[in-house]
GROMACS .gro file of C-alpha atoms in nm:
model
  399
    1MET     CA    1  -0.009  -0.015  -0.001
    2ASP     CA    2   0.115   0.353  -0.092
    3PHE     CA    3  -0.010   0.638   0.124
    4THR     CA    4   0.164   0.912  -0.047
    5LEU     CA    5   0.020   1.197  -0.250
    6PRO     CA    6   0.138   1.220  -0.620
    7PRO     CA    7   0.391   1.509  -0.657
    8ASP     CA    8   0.153   1.695  -0.903
    9LEU     CA    9  -0.143   1.688  -0.656
   10ASP     CA   10   0.079   1.766  -0.354
   11ALA     CA   11   0.193   2.088  -0.555
   12ILE     CA   12  -0.175   2.180  -0.596
   13ARG     CA   13  -0.240   2.130  -0.217
   14GLN     CA   14   0.085   2.340  -0.135
   15ARG     CA   15  -0.034   2.621  -0.396
   16THR     CA   16  -0.403   2.599  -0.242
   17ARG     CA   17  -0.267   2.644   0.105
   18SER     CA   18  -0.029   2.944   0.008
   19PHE     CA   19  -0.330   3.107  -0.176
   20VAL     CA   20  -0.556   3.069   0.131
   21ALA     CA   21  -0.295   3.231   0.356
   22GLU     CA   22  -0.226   3.494   0.129
   23HIS     CA   23  -0.557   3.610  -0.023
   24ILE     CA   24  -0.848   3.475   0.192
   25LEU     CA   25  -0.757   3.428   0.567
   26PRO     CA   26  -0.674   3.818   0.589
   27LEU     CA   27  -1.035   3.874   0.485
   28GLU     CA   28  -1.184   3.692   0.790
   29ALA     CA   29  -1.044   3.952   1.023
   30ALA     CA   30  -1.196   4.247   0.832
   31PRO     CA   31  -1.572   4.300   0.956
   32GLY     CA   32  -1.646   4.467   0.594
   33SER     CA   33  -1.576   4.117   0.425
   34TYR     CA   34  -1.895   3.981   0.546
   35ASP     CA   35  -2.257   3.998   0.410
   36GLU     CA   36  -2.563   3.993   0.614
   37HIS     CA   37  -2.578   3.614   0.641
   38GLU     CA   38  -2.201   3.603   0.772
   39ASN     CA   39  -2.049   3.477   0.443
   40ILE     CA   40  -1.800   3.667   0.224
   41ARG     CA   41  -1.947   3.960   0.066
   42LEU     CA   42  -2.019   3.896  -0.309
   43ASP     CA   43  -1.807   4.183  -0.449
   44VAL     CA   44  -1.521   4.077  -0.233
   45LEU     CA   45  -1.576   3.733  -0.351
   46ARG     CA   46  -1.541   3.817  -0.706
   47THR     CA   47  -1.217   3.999  -0.656
   48VAL     CA   48  -1.084   3.673  -0.478
   49GLN     CA   49  -1.219   3.449  -0.743
   50ALA     CA   50  -1.051   3.644  -1.019
   51LYS     CA   51  -0.718   3.600  -0.828
   52ALA     CA   52  -0.801   3.207  -0.805
   53LYS     CA   53  -0.848   3.179  -1.166
   54ALA     CA   54  -0.532   3.380  -1.252
   55ALA     CA   55  -0.351   3.133  -1.020
   56GLY     CA   56  -0.508   2.812  -1.195
   57LEU     CA   57  -0.674   2.715  -0.881
   58TRP     CA   58  -1.031   2.725  -1.024
   59SER     CA   59  -1.312   2.454  -1.076
   60PRO     CA   60  -1.110   2.164  -0.980
   61GLN     CA   61  -1.373   1.911  -1.051
   62ALA     CA   62  -1.439   2.037  -1.401
   63PRO     CA   63  -1.284   1.952  -1.740
   64LYS     CA   64  -0.976   2.130  -1.841
   65ALA     CA   65  -1.107   2.229  -2.169
   66TRP     CA   66  -1.348   2.444  -2.008
   67GLY     CA   67  -1.119   2.600  -1.768
   68GLY     CA   68  -1.135   2.365  -1.498
   69MET     CA   69  -0.848   2.158  -1.318
   70ALA     CA   70  -0.988   1.808  -1.381
   71LEU     CA   71  -0.879   1.677  -1.067
   72PRO     CA   72  -0.945   1.308  -0.953
   73MET     CA   73  -1.119   1.265  -0.616
   74VAL     CA   74  -0.784   1.210  -0.446
   75GLY     CA   75  -0.651   1.514  -0.558
   76GLN     CA   76  -0.976   1.713  -0.469
   77ALA     CA   77  -0.941   1.561  -0.118
   78ALA     CA   78  -0.608   1.712  -0.078
   79MET     CA   79  -0.714   2.067  -0.245
   80TYR     CA   80  -1.044   2.105  -0.049
   81GLU     CA   81  -0.890   2.027   0.275
   82GLU     CA   82  -0.654   2.315   0.232
   83ALA     CA   83  -0.936   2.530   0.079
   84ASN     CA   84  -1.143   2.530   0.375
   85ARG     CA   85  -0.861   2.612   0.611
   86SER     CA   86  -1.056   2.940   0.577
   87ILE     CA   87  -1.425   2.981   0.634
   88PHE     CA   88  -1.439   3.146   0.305
   89GLY     CA   89  -1.226   2.906   0.109
   90PRO     CA   90  -1.423   2.661  -0.108
   91VAL     CA   91  -1.637   2.919  -0.291
   92CYS     CA   92  -1.320   3.122  -0.378
   93PHE     CA   93  -1.215   2.831  -0.597
   94ASN     CA   94  -1.553   2.729  -0.728
   95ALA     CA   95  -1.552   2.419  -0.504
   96ALA     CA   96  -1.841   2.496  -0.268
   97ALA     CA   97  -2.160   2.305  -0.236
   98PRO     CA   98  -2.404   2.293  -0.424
   99ASP     CA   99  -2.235   2.404  -0.753
  100ASP     CA  100  -1.949   2.148  -0.669
  101GLY     CA  101  -2.182   1.861  -0.687
  102ASN     CA  102  -2.397   2.001  -0.973
  103MET     CA  103  -2.086   2.044  -1.201
  104ARG     CA  104  -1.965   1.697  -1.132
  105LEU     CA  105  -2.292   1.544  -1.199
  106LEU     CA  106  -2.353   1.748  -1.527
  107SER     CA  107  -1.990   1.671  -1.645
  108GLN     CA  108  -2.065   1.294  -1.620
  109VAL     CA  109  -2.428   1.258  -1.735
  110ALA     CA  110  -2.556   1.564  -1.918
  111THR     CA  111  -2.550   1.585  -2.326
  112GLU     CA  112  -2.315   1.798  -2.489
  113ALA     CA  113  -2.576   2.055  -2.560
  114GLN     CA  114  -2.691   2.037  -2.187
  115LYS     CA  115  -2.330   2.082  -2.092
  116GLU     CA  116  -2.307   2.400  -2.314
  117ARG     CA  117  -2.635   2.549  -2.168
  118TRP     CA  118  -2.644   2.438  -1.812
  119LEU     CA  119  -2.284   2.350  -1.709
  120LEU     CA  120  -2.042   2.576  -1.853
  121PRO     CA  121  -2.185   2.885  -1.707
  122ILE     CA  122  -2.137   2.724  -1.366
  123VAL     CA  123  -1.788   2.618  -1.449
  124THR     CA  124  -1.680   2.994  -1.552
  125GLY     CA  125  -1.854   3.126  -1.240
  126ALA     CA  126  -2.108   3.325  -1.449
  127VAL     CA  127  -2.402   3.182  -1.260
  128ARG     CA  128  -2.461   2.970  -0.932
  129SER     CA  129  -2.697   2.653  -0.916
  130ALA     CA  130  -2.907   2.461  -0.672
  131PHE     CA  131  -3.028   2.093  -0.644
  132ALA     CA  132  -3.408   2.081  -0.578
  133MET     CA  133  -3.496   1.748  -0.418
  134THR     CA  134  -3.600   1.776  -0.023
  135GLU     CA  135  -3.955   1.827   0.046
  136PRO     CA  136  -4.183   1.922   0.334
  137HIS     CA  137  -4.358   1.592   0.512
  138PRO     CA  138  -4.487   1.384   0.345
  139GLY     CA  139  -4.246   1.431   0.082
  140GLY     CA  140  -3.898   1.318   0.024
  141GLY     CA  141  -3.583   1.387   0.217
  142SER     CA  142  -3.322   1.143   0.311
  143ASP     CA  143  -3.547   0.875   0.119
  144PRO     CA  144  -3.579   1.020  -0.240
  145GLY     CA  145  -3.861   0.750  -0.288
  146MET     CA  146  -4.097   0.965  -0.087
  147ILE     CA  147  -4.074   1.247  -0.362
  148GLN     CA  148  -4.406   1.400  -0.417
  149THR     CA  149  -4.329   1.685  -0.681
  150LYS     CA  150  -4.495   1.586  -1.001
  151ALA     CA  151  -4.415   1.626  -1.373
  152GLU     CA  152  -4.691   1.556  -1.605
  153ARG     CA  153  -4.658   1.499  -1.958
  154ARG     CA  154  -4.795   1.788  -2.165
  155GLY     CA  155  -4.751   1.823  -2.552
  156GLY     CA  156  -4.368   1.824  -2.621
  157GLY     CA  157  -4.249   1.861  -2.264
  158TRP     CA  158  -4.361   1.846  -1.890
  159VAL     CA  159  -4.551   2.045  -1.637
  160ILE     CA  160  -4.444   2.045  -1.267
  161SER     CA  161  -4.628   2.109  -0.963
  162GLY     CA  162  -4.509   2.055  -0.597
  163ARG     CA  163  -4.317   2.213  -0.323
  164LYS     CA  164  -3.939   2.182  -0.220
  165TRP     CA  165  -3.764   2.332   0.096
  166TYR     CA  166  -3.422   2.376   0.247
  167ILE     CA  167  -3.279   2.405  -0.102
  168THR     CA  168  -2.934   2.530  -0.050
  169GLY     CA  169  -2.820   2.836  -0.276
  170ALA     CA  170  -3.156   2.889  -0.436
  171GLY     CA  171  -3.176   3.245  -0.356
  172VAL     CA  172  -2.894   3.333  -0.584
  173ALA     CA  173  -2.903   3.021  -0.815
  174GLN     CA  174  -2.971   3.065  -1.192
  175HIS     CA  175  -2.972   2.701  -1.299
  176PHE     CA  176  -3.147   2.441  -1.110
  177ILE     CA  177  -3.147   2.055  -1.109
  178LEU     CA  178  -3.508   1.943  -0.997
  179MET     CA  179  -3.622   1.597  -0.873
  180ALA     CA  180  -3.990   1.524  -0.974
  181ARG     CA  181  -4.205   1.210  -0.991
  182THR     CA  182  -4.286   1.095  -1.346
  183SER     CA  183  -4.483   0.768  -1.246
  184ASP     CA  184  -4.540   0.542  -0.946
  185ASP     CA  185  -4.274   0.288  -1.039
  186PRO     CA  186  -4.048   0.243  -0.730
  187ARG     CA  187  -3.730   0.222  -0.916
  188LYS     CA  188  -3.805   0.416  -1.230
  189GLY     CA  189  -4.052   0.680  -1.090
  190LEU     CA  190  -3.841   0.998  -1.059
  191THR     CA  191  -3.685   1.200  -1.332
  192ALA     CA  192  -3.438   1.488  -1.321
  193PHE     CA  193  -3.512   1.820  -1.489
  194LEU     CA  194  -3.320   2.142  -1.565
  195PHE     CA  195  -3.471   2.465  -1.545
  196ASP     CA  196  -3.364   2.850  -1.523
  197ARG     CA  197  -3.459   3.083  -1.255
  198ASP     CA  198  -3.626   3.315  -1.522
  199GLN     CA  199  -3.865   3.042  -1.626
  200PRO     CA  200  -4.246   3.110  -1.505
  201GLY     CA  201  -4.456   2.856  -1.313
  202TRP     CA  202  -4.240   2.873  -0.985
  203GLU     CA  203  -4.149   3.093  -0.707
  204ILE     CA  204  -3.912   3.126  -0.397
  205VAL     CA  205  -4.170   3.120  -0.094
  206ARG     CA  206  -3.926   3.209   0.166
  207ARG     CA  207  -3.573   3.219   0.263
  208ILE     CA  208  -3.559   2.978   0.568
  209GLY     CA  209  -3.387   3.127   0.867
  210ILE     CA  210  -3.121   2.898   1.030
  211MET     CA  211  -2.859   2.884   1.279
  212GLY     CA  212  -2.598   3.009   1.031
  213PRO     CA  213  -2.380   3.107   0.897
  214GLU     CA  214  -2.539   3.074   0.565
  215GLU     CA  215  -2.418   2.961   0.210
  216HIS     CA  216  -2.490   3.236  -0.055
  217GLY     CA  217  -2.848   3.217  -0.147
  218GLY     CA  218  -2.947   3.063   0.176
  219HIS     CA  219  -3.183   2.778   0.226
  220CYS     CA  220  -3.517   2.821   0.039
  221GLU     CA  221  -3.863   2.717   0.024
  222LEU     CA  222  -4.001   2.680  -0.335
  223ALA     CA  223  -4.353   2.629  -0.480
  224PHE     CA  224  -4.381   2.486  -0.848
  225ASP     CA  225  -4.724   2.546  -0.998
  226GLY     CA  226  -4.711   2.509  -1.384
  227LEU     CA  227  -4.339   2.519  -1.444
  228GLU     CA  228  -4.291   2.397  -1.810
  229VAL     CA  229  -3.989   2.233  -1.908
  230PRO     CA  230  -3.908   2.081  -2.267
  231ASP     CA  231  -3.785   1.720  -2.327
  232ASP     CA  232  -3.422   1.851  -2.394
  233ALA     CA  233  -3.416   1.974  -2.018
  234VAL     CA  234  -3.453   1.589  -1.890
  235LEU     CA  235  -3.125   1.496  -1.739
  236MET     CA  236  -3.031   1.157  -1.840
  237SER     CA  237  -3.361   0.975  -1.926
  238VAL     CA  238  -3.729   0.968  -1.805
  239GLY     CA  239  -3.741   0.742  -1.502
  240ASP     CA  240  -3.357   0.775  -1.432
  241GLY     CA  241  -3.400   1.022  -1.146
  242LEU     CA  242  -3.306   0.780  -0.874
  243LYS     CA  243  -2.991   0.715  -1.049
  244VAL     CA  244  -2.904   1.070  -1.085
  245THR     CA  245  -2.944   1.102  -0.713
  246GLN     CA  246  -2.707   0.820  -0.659
  247ILE     CA  247  -2.439   0.954  -0.893
  248ARG     CA  248  -2.470   1.305  -0.752
  249LEU     CA  249  -2.504   1.248  -0.369
  250GLY     CA  250  -2.220   1.010  -0.296
  251PRO     CA  251  -1.925   1.221  -0.423
  252ALA     CA  252  -2.095   1.544  -0.279
  253ARG     CA  253  -2.108   1.379   0.066
  254LEU     CA  254  -1.752   1.293   0.032
  255THR     CA  255  -1.659   1.640  -0.086
  256HIS     CA  256  -1.853   1.783   0.237
  257CYS     CA  257  -1.616   1.582   0.424
  258MET     CA  258  -1.295   1.702   0.252
  259ARG     CA  259  -1.391   2.057   0.327
  260TRP     CA  260  -1.483   1.954   0.705
  261LEU     CA  261  -1.168   1.824   0.760
  262GLY     CA  262  -1.024   2.163   0.673
  263LEU     CA  263  -1.236   2.341   0.938
  264ALA     CA  264  -1.142   2.073   1.189
  265LYS     CA  265  -0.779   2.130   1.129
  266ARG     CA  266  -0.839   2.506   1.132
  267SER     CA  267  -1.003   2.464   1.470
  268MET     CA  268  -0.718   2.268   1.618
  269GLU     CA  269  -0.467   2.524   1.470
  270ILE     CA  270  -0.650   2.816   1.667
  271ALA     CA  271  -0.659   2.604   2.000
  272GLN     CA  272  -0.298   2.507   1.957
  273GLY     CA  273  -0.181   2.872   1.893
  274TYR     CA  274  -0.375   2.977   2.204
  275VAL     CA  275  -0.256   2.708   2.469
  276ASN     CA  276   0.107   2.756   2.342
  277GLU     CA  277   0.082   3.101   2.465
  278ARG     CA  278  -0.176   3.132   2.756
  279ARG     CA  279  -0.070   3.064   3.126
  280GLY     CA  280  -0.276   2.947   3.414
  281PHE     CA  281  -0.148   2.886   3.747
  282GLY     CA  282   0.197   2.948   3.646
  283VAL     CA  283   0.194   2.681   3.372
  284LEU     CA  284   0.143   2.715   2.991
  285LEU     CA  285  -0.183   2.527   2.896
  286LYS     CA  286   0.019   2.328   2.649
  287ASP     CA  287   0.211   2.150   2.928
  288ARG     CA  288  -0.103   2.033   3.110
  289GLU     CA  289  -0.179   1.667   3.072
  290SER     CA  290  -0.542   1.738   3.038
  291VAL     CA  291  -0.483   1.984   2.747
  292GLN     CA  292  -0.249   1.743   2.595
  293ILE     CA  293  -0.500   1.452   2.604
  294LYS     CA  294  -0.768   1.667   2.434
  295LEU     CA  295  -0.549   1.779   2.141
  296GLY     CA  296  -0.423   1.424   2.097
  297GLN     CA  297  -0.749   1.280   2.065
  298VAL     CA  298  -0.886   1.529   1.813
  299ALA     CA  299  -0.562   1.488   1.619
  300ALA     CA  300  -0.609   1.131   1.588
  301ALA     CA  301  -0.979   1.152   1.497
  302ILE     CA  302  -0.890   1.395   1.210
  303GLU     CA  303  -0.634   1.159   1.067
  304ILE     CA  304  -0.875   0.879   1.081
  305GLY     CA  305  -1.128   1.096   0.890
  306ARG     CA  306  -0.862   1.182   0.628
  307LEU     CA  307  -0.769   0.808   0.591
  308LEU     CA  308  -1.149   0.725   0.546
  309VAL     CA  309  -1.197   1.008   0.301
  310MET     CA  310  -0.885   0.914   0.090
  311LYS     CA  311  -1.008   0.541   0.066
  312ALA     CA  312  -1.353   0.643  -0.039
  313ALA     CA  313  -1.197   0.894  -0.314
  314TRP     CA  314  -0.964   0.630  -0.424
  315LYS     CA  315  -1.260   0.388  -0.462
  316LEU     CA  316  -1.464   0.653  -0.670
  317ASP     CA  317  -1.159   0.723  -0.880
  318ALA     CA  318  -1.164   0.371  -0.973
  319GLY     CA  319  -1.509   0.370  -1.074
  320ASP     CA  320  -1.694   0.227  -0.759
  321PHE     CA  321  -2.000   0.404  -0.600
  322ALA     CA  322  -1.796   0.350  -0.268
  323ARG     CA  323  -2.143   0.372  -0.082
  324LYS     CA  324  -2.010   0.200   0.236
  325GLU     CA  325  -1.687   0.398   0.230
  326VAL     CA  326  -1.870   0.740   0.176
  327SER     CA  327  -2.109   0.660   0.458
  328MET     CA  328  -1.818   0.568   0.711
  329ALA     CA  329  -1.658   0.874   0.602
  330LYS     CA  330  -1.950   1.102   0.642
  331ASN     CA  331  -2.032   0.987   0.980
  332HIS     CA  332  -1.706   0.986   1.121
  333VAL     CA  333  -1.604   1.329   0.975
  334ALA     CA  334  -1.951   1.501   1.091
  335ASP     CA  335  -1.869   1.404   1.437
  336THR     CA  336  -1.496   1.481   1.428
  337LEU     CA  337  -1.588   1.834   1.310
  338HIS     CA  338  -1.807   1.904   1.598
  339LEU     CA  339  -1.534   1.749   1.826
  340ALA     CA  340  -1.256   1.949   1.714
  341VAL     CA  341  -1.429   2.280   1.729
  342ASP     CA  342  -1.585   2.205   2.047
  343THR     CA  343  -1.269   2.111   2.195
  344ALA     CA  344  -1.093   2.419   2.060
  345ILE     CA  345  -1.371   2.652   2.212
  346GLN     CA  346  -1.328   2.477   2.545
  347LEU     CA  347  -0.949   2.531   2.536
  348CYS     CA  348  -0.963   2.888   2.407
  349GLY     CA  349  -1.233   2.968   2.691
  350ALA     CA  350  -1.420   3.290   2.648
  351ARG     CA  351  -1.208   3.385   2.336
  352GLY     CA  352  -1.319   3.081   2.164
  353TYR     CA  353  -1.696   3.158   2.250
  354SER     CA  354  -1.642   3.517   2.117
  355LYS     CA  355  -1.608   3.654   1.765
  356ASP     CA  356  -1.250   3.729   1.810
  357THR     CA  357  -1.161   3.385   1.630
  358ALA     CA  358  -1.356   3.187   1.365
  359LEU     CA  359  -1.440   2.923   1.619
  360GLU     CA  360  -1.794   3.032   1.697
  361TRP     CA  361  -1.864   3.067   1.338
  362ILE     CA  362  -1.741   2.702   1.262
  363TYR     CA  363  -1.938   2.586   1.571
  364ARG     CA  364  -2.271   2.686   1.447
  365TYR     CA  365  -2.177   2.570   1.095
  366ALA     CA  366  -2.066   2.240   1.230
  367ARG     CA  367  -2.405   2.137   1.354
  368GLN     CA  368  -2.539   2.081   1.025
  369ALA     CA  369  -2.278   1.814   0.921
  370ARG     CA  370  -2.461   1.563   1.089
  371LEU     CA  371  -2.792   1.636   0.901
  372VAL     CA  372  -2.696   1.752   0.536
  373ASP     CA  373  -2.677   1.480   0.255
  374GLY     CA  374  -2.843   1.212   0.487
  375ALA     CA  375  -2.851   1.226   0.869
  376SER     CA  376  -2.605   1.024   1.042
  377GLU     CA  377  -2.865   0.783   1.152
  378VAL     CA  378  -2.943   0.693   0.767
  379HIS     CA  379  -2.572   0.634   0.700
  380SER     CA  380  -2.538   0.399   0.988
  381MET     CA  381  -2.865   0.196   0.872
  382VAL     CA  382  -2.673   0.178   0.542
  383LEU     CA  383  -2.351   0.045   0.716
  384ALA     CA  384  -2.554  -0.209   0.907
  385GLY     CA  385  -2.723  -0.321   0.590
  386PHE     CA  386  -2.364  -0.387   0.441
  387TYR     CA  387  -2.253  -0.571   0.715
  388GLN     CA  388  -2.569  -0.790   0.739
  389LYS     CA  389  -2.494  -0.869   0.375
  390GLU     CA  390  -2.114  -0.907   0.388
  391GLY     CA  391  -2.050  -1.043   0.739
  392ASP     CA  392  -1.653  -1.091   0.766
  393ALA     CA  393  -1.619  -0.949   0.415
  394PHE     CA  394  -1.723  -0.599   0.536
  395TRP     CA  395  -1.342  -0.555   0.642
  396SER     CA  396  -1.200  -0.716   0.326
  397TRP     CA  397  -0.872  -0.551   0.182
  398GLY     CA  398  -1.007  -0.614  -0.173
  399VAL     CA  399  -0.689  -0.783  -0.282
   0.00000   0.00000   0.00000
């Protein structure tokens, strides 16, 4: 087994780290860099994005012919971890959700005409996008088979009605991928459609307030009442919606983990810097065994997460869906992110709880990790299913 990173991918990792340190981290300390939802202000973002493009650190998941970097999943793991050393990092490289997952999906399954119309503008940064799947009860969430939004055949196209909510980025998205029911078939009853913000027949009902901080465009509730889409806006084929979700969500879950590892390491970095200097009762905090134990436990948890992510990335690069590996990584890294930032706040005391560091921002953001792209309980059920099916083979080396 070889756990080394290829030199070309490590060079990208180092360049990303240097770019974040020089161009992005300083923005966190400037109150004027933030928008009203505690993310990077859009005009500031555009300036940084132009620098990232010039540095050749843009759209790491997209084809080179369109200005992307065409990194394998292993390379994305190395880069995204460094990108999210800053709370603003991923979006500066066009590597943030939901655009990241949408670009990957469209690159894999869209027709050439669809790529020109729907994918290329996201790759260049001309537009943002959203993935509209989750619905209010009794509609679909972690279980896409429960989706209620309907698409009915009419003339040379489809008419869509229904409701979606907690759709990340919908407030600023121009291009949407929408999951709707086209039949009652349990396996072939869903279809994915593409639509543009400017098309009539739908509306944003509200931007749902959350603990925050928020992605650009927030998390919105959408209502569809007669949205018309033509046949050429069907992604893959009619009835392939479930397959679309499988192709998109597995890698998207893993890229979340890649970014969360960056935030976990940043939390440790802040904590380590504080305990190296802070004294209590005549002793540096870093010399106290209780502090050392906390830091050591988190460091080990982060490294375990990195190994799980890299194994899943390697399997995805080999053409495997890596469902078991992605679920293990998703649960472990989500827990590790919370452990890391909670520990860091505890060690930094009042300073960690204040807005003098990024820790309280990361702490609020971290709570979503055990919910998004499948709750932890759902992934545990997936893992239990694999174990019941495989037995001892669950731990095979795959020789």
